[in-house]
């Protein structure tokens, strides 16, 4: 599971869309079948401390295959990590 955003992201809510290439999510249940948030997710940054390099946020998205109809719903996600 991965959530991608610019390192300098500010608190707020963002649409997750792989096609836009700025905010997106991925889920890889197998290495052969990566699934991506394609225009259907939400990322909320609660805090991004650029000095101490710590970020917190919530996310949810429907991860879809780019090659077939496979999908997975990712809901109520939360992260609090150092980078």
Coordinates of N, CA and C in Angstrom, one line a residue:
X1 N 0.9 -1.2 0.0 CA 0.0 0.0 0.0 C 0.9 1.2 0.0
X2 N 0.6 2.2 -0.9 CA 1.4 3.4 -0.9 C 0.5 4.6 -1.2
X3 N 0.8 5.7 -0.6 CA 0.1 7.0 -0.8 C 1.2 8.0 -1.2
X4 N 1.0 8.7 -2.3 CA 2.0 9.5 -2.9 C 1.5 11.0 -3.0
X5 N 2.5 11.9 -2.6 CA 2.2 13.3 -2.6 C 3.5 14.1 -2.6
X6 N 3.5 15.4 -2.9 CA 4.7 16.2 -2.9 C 5.2 16.3 -1.4
X7 N 6.5 16.4 -1.2 CA 7.0 16.5 0.2 C 6.6 17.8 0.9
X8 N 6.3 18.8 0.1 CA 5.9 20.1 0.7 C 4.4 20.3 0.8
X9 N 3.6 19.2 0.7 CA 2.1 19.3 0.7 C 1.7 20.0 2.0
X10 N 0.7 20.8 1.9 CA 0.2 21.5 3.1 C -1.1 20.9 3.5
X11 N -1.5 21.1 4.8 CA -2.8 20.6 5.3 C -4.0 20.9 4.4
X12 N -4.8 19.9 4.2 CA -6.0 20.1 3.3 C -6.4 18.8 2.7
X13 N -7.5 18.8 1.9 CA -8.0 17.6 1.3 C -7.8 17.7 -0.2
X14 N -7.3 16.6 -0.8 CA -6.9 16.5 -2.2 C -7.5 15.3 -2.8
X15 N -7.9 15.4 -4.1 CA -8.4 14.3 -4.9 C -7.2 13.4 -5.3
X16 N -7.4 12.1 -5.2 CA -6.3 11.2 -5.6 C -6.6 10.7 -7.0
X17 N -5.6 10.9 -7.9 CA -5.8 10.5 -9.3 C -4.4 10.2 -9.9
X18 N -4.2 8.9 -10.3 CA -3.0 8.5 -10.9 C -2.7 9.3 -12.2
X19 N -3.7 9.6 -12.9 CA -3.5 10.3 -14.2 C -3.0 11.7 -14.0
X20 N -3.4 12.3 -12.9 CA -2.8 13.7 -12.7 C -1.4 13.6 -12.2
X21 N -1.0 12.5 -11.5 CA 0.4 12.3 -11.2 C 0.9 13.0 -10.0
X22 N 0.0 13.7 -9.2 CA 0.5 14.5 -8.0 C 0.1 13.8 -6.7
X23 N -1.2 13.4 -6.6 CA -1.7 12.7 -5.4 C -2.3 11.4 -5.9
X24 N -1.8 10.3 -5.4 CA -2.4 9.1 -5.8 C -2.0 8.0 -4.8
X25 N -2.8 6.9 -4.9 CA -2.6 5.7 -4.0 C -2.3 4.5 -4.9
X26 N -1.7 3.5 -4.3 CA -1.5 2.2 -4.9 C -1.6 1.1 -3.9
X27 N -2.0 0.0 -4.5 CA -2.2 -1.2 -3.7 C -1.7 -2.4 -4.5
X28 N -0.8 -3.2 -4.0 CA -0.2 -4.2 -4.8 C -0.4 -5.6 -4.1
X29 N -1.6 -6.2 -4.3 CA -1.8 -7.5 -3.6 C -0.9 -8.6 -4.1
X30 N -0.4 -8.4 -5.3 CA 0.7 -9.3 -5.9 C 1.6 -8.4 -6.7
X31 N 2.8 -8.8 -6.9 CA 3.7 -8.0 -7.7 C 3.3 -8.0 -9.2
X32 N 2.5 -8.9 -9.6 CA 2.1 -9.0 -11.0 C 0.9 -8.1 -11.3
X33 N 0.2 -7.6 -10.2 CA -1.1 -6.9 -10.5 C -1.2 -5.7 -9.6
X34 N -0.4 -4.6 -9.9 CA -0.6 -3.3 -9.1 C -1.9 -2.7 -9.4
X35 N -2.5 -2.1 -8.4 CA -3.8 -1.4 -8.5 C -3.6 0.0 -8.1
X36 N -4.2 1.0 -8.8 CA -4.0 2.4 -8.5 C -5.3 3.2 -8.3
X37 N -5.2 4.2 -7.5 CA -6.4 5.2 -7.4 C -6.4 6.0 -8.7
X38 N -7.5 5.9 -9.4 CA -7.6 6.6 -10.7 C -8.9 7.5 -10.6
X39 N -8.7 8.7 -10.1 CA -9.8 9.6 -10.0 C -10.9 9.3 -9.1
X40 N -10.6 8.6 -8.0 CA -11.7 8.2 -7.1 C -11.4 8.1 -5.6
X41 N -10.3 8.9 -5.3 CA -9.9 8.8 -3.9 C -9.8 10.2 -3.2
X42 N -9.5 10.1 -1.9 CA -9.4 11.4 -1.2 C -8.2 11.2 -0.2
X43 N -7.4 12.3 -0.2 CA -6.3 12.3 0.7 C -6.4 13.6 1.6
X44 N -6.4 13.5 2.9 CA -6.5 14.6 3.8 C -5.2 14.7 4.6
X45 N -4.5 15.8 4.4 CA -3.2 16.0 5.2 C -3.6 16.8 6.4
X46 N -3.4 16.2 7.6 CA -3.7 16.8 8.8 C -2.6 17.7 9.3
X47 N -1.3 17.2 9.0 CA -0.2 18.0 9.5 C 1.0 17.6 8.7
X48 N 1.9 18.5 8.3 CA 3.1 18.2 7.6 C 4.2 19.1 8.2
X49 N 5.0 18.6 9.1 CA 6.0 19.4 9.8 C 7.3 19.2 9.0
X50 N 7.6 20.3 8.2 CA 8.7 20.3 7.3 C 10.1 20.3 8.0
X51 N 10.1 20.9 9.2 CA 11.3 21.0 10.0 C 11.7 19.6 10.6
X52 N 10.7 19.0 11.3 CA 11.0 17.7 11.9 C 10.7 16.5 11.0
X53 N 10.2 16.8 9.7 CA 9.9 15.8 8.7 C 9.0 14.7 9.2
X54 N 7.8 15.1 9.6 CA 6.8 14.2 10.1 C 5.5 14.6 9.5
X55 N 4.7 13.7 8.9 CA 3.5 13.9 8.3 C 2.4 13.0 8.8
X56 N 1.1 13.6 8.9 CA 0.0 12.8 9.3 C -1.2 13.0 8.4
X57 N -2.0 12.0 8.1 CA -3.1 12.2 7.3 C -4.0 11.0 7.2
X58 N -5.1 11.2 6.5 CA -6.1 10.1 6.2 C -6.3 9.9 4.7
X59 N -6.7 8.7 4.3 CA -7.0 8.5 2.9 C -8.0 7.4 2.7
X60 N -8.6 7.4 1.5 CA -9.4 6.3 1.1 C -9.5 6.4 -0.4
X61 N -9.6 5.2 -1.1 CA -9.6 5.2 -2.5 C -10.0 3.8 -3.0
X62 N -10.5 3.7 -4.2 CA -10.8 2.5 -4.9 C -9.6 2.2 -5.8
X63 N -8.8 1.2 -5.6 CA -7.7 0.9 -6.4 C -8.1 0.0 -7.5
X64 N -7.8 0.4 -8.8 CA -8.2 -0.3 -9.9 C -7.0 -0.7 -10.8
X65 N -7.2 -1.9 -11.5 CA -6.1 -2.3 -12.4 C -6.2 -1.5 -13.7
X66 N -5.1 -1.3 -14.3 CA -5.1 -0.6 -15.6 C -5.2 -1.6 -16.8
X67 N -5.2 -2.9 -16.4 CA -5.3 -3.9 -17.5 C -6.5 -4.8 -17.5
X68 N -7.3 -4.8 -16.4 CA -8.5 -5.7 -16.3 C -9.4 -5.0 -15.3
X69 N -10.5 -5.8 -14.9 CA -11.5 -5.2 -14.0 C -11.2 -5.4 -12.5
X70 N -10.0 -5.8 -12.2 CA -9.7 -6.0 -10.8 C -9.7 -4.7 -10.0
X71 N -10.2 -4.8 -8.8 CA -10.3 -3.6 -7.9 C -10.2 -4.0 -6.5
X72 N -9.9 -3.0 -5.6 CA -10.0 -3.2 -4.2 C -10.3 -1.8 -3.5
X73 N -11.2 -1.9 -2.5 CA -11.6 -0.7 -1.8 C -10.7 -0.5 -0.6
X74 N -10.0 0.6 -0.5 CA -9.2 1.0 0.6 C -9.9 2.1 1.4
X75 N -10.3 1.8 2.6 CA -11.1 2.8 3.4 C -10.5 3.1 4.8
X76 N -10.8 4.2 5.3 CA -10.3 4.6 6.7 C -8.8 4.5 6.9
X77 N -8.1 4.8 5.9 CA -6.6 4.8 6.0 C -6.1 5.9 6.8
X78 N -5.0 5.7 7.6 CA -4.4 6.7 8.4 C -2.9 6.5 8.4
X79 N -2.1 7.6 8.3 CA -0.7 7.5 8.4 C -0.1 8.6 9.3
X80 N 0.9 8.2 10.0 CA 1.7 9.2 10.8 C 3.1 8.7 10.7
X81 N 3.9 9.3 9.8 CA 5.3 8.8 9.5 C 6.3 9.9 9.5
X82 N 7.5 9.5 9.7 CA 8.7 10.4 9.5 C 9.2 10.2 8.1
X83 N 9.8 11.2 7.5 CA 10.3 11.0 6.1 C 11.7 11.7 6.0

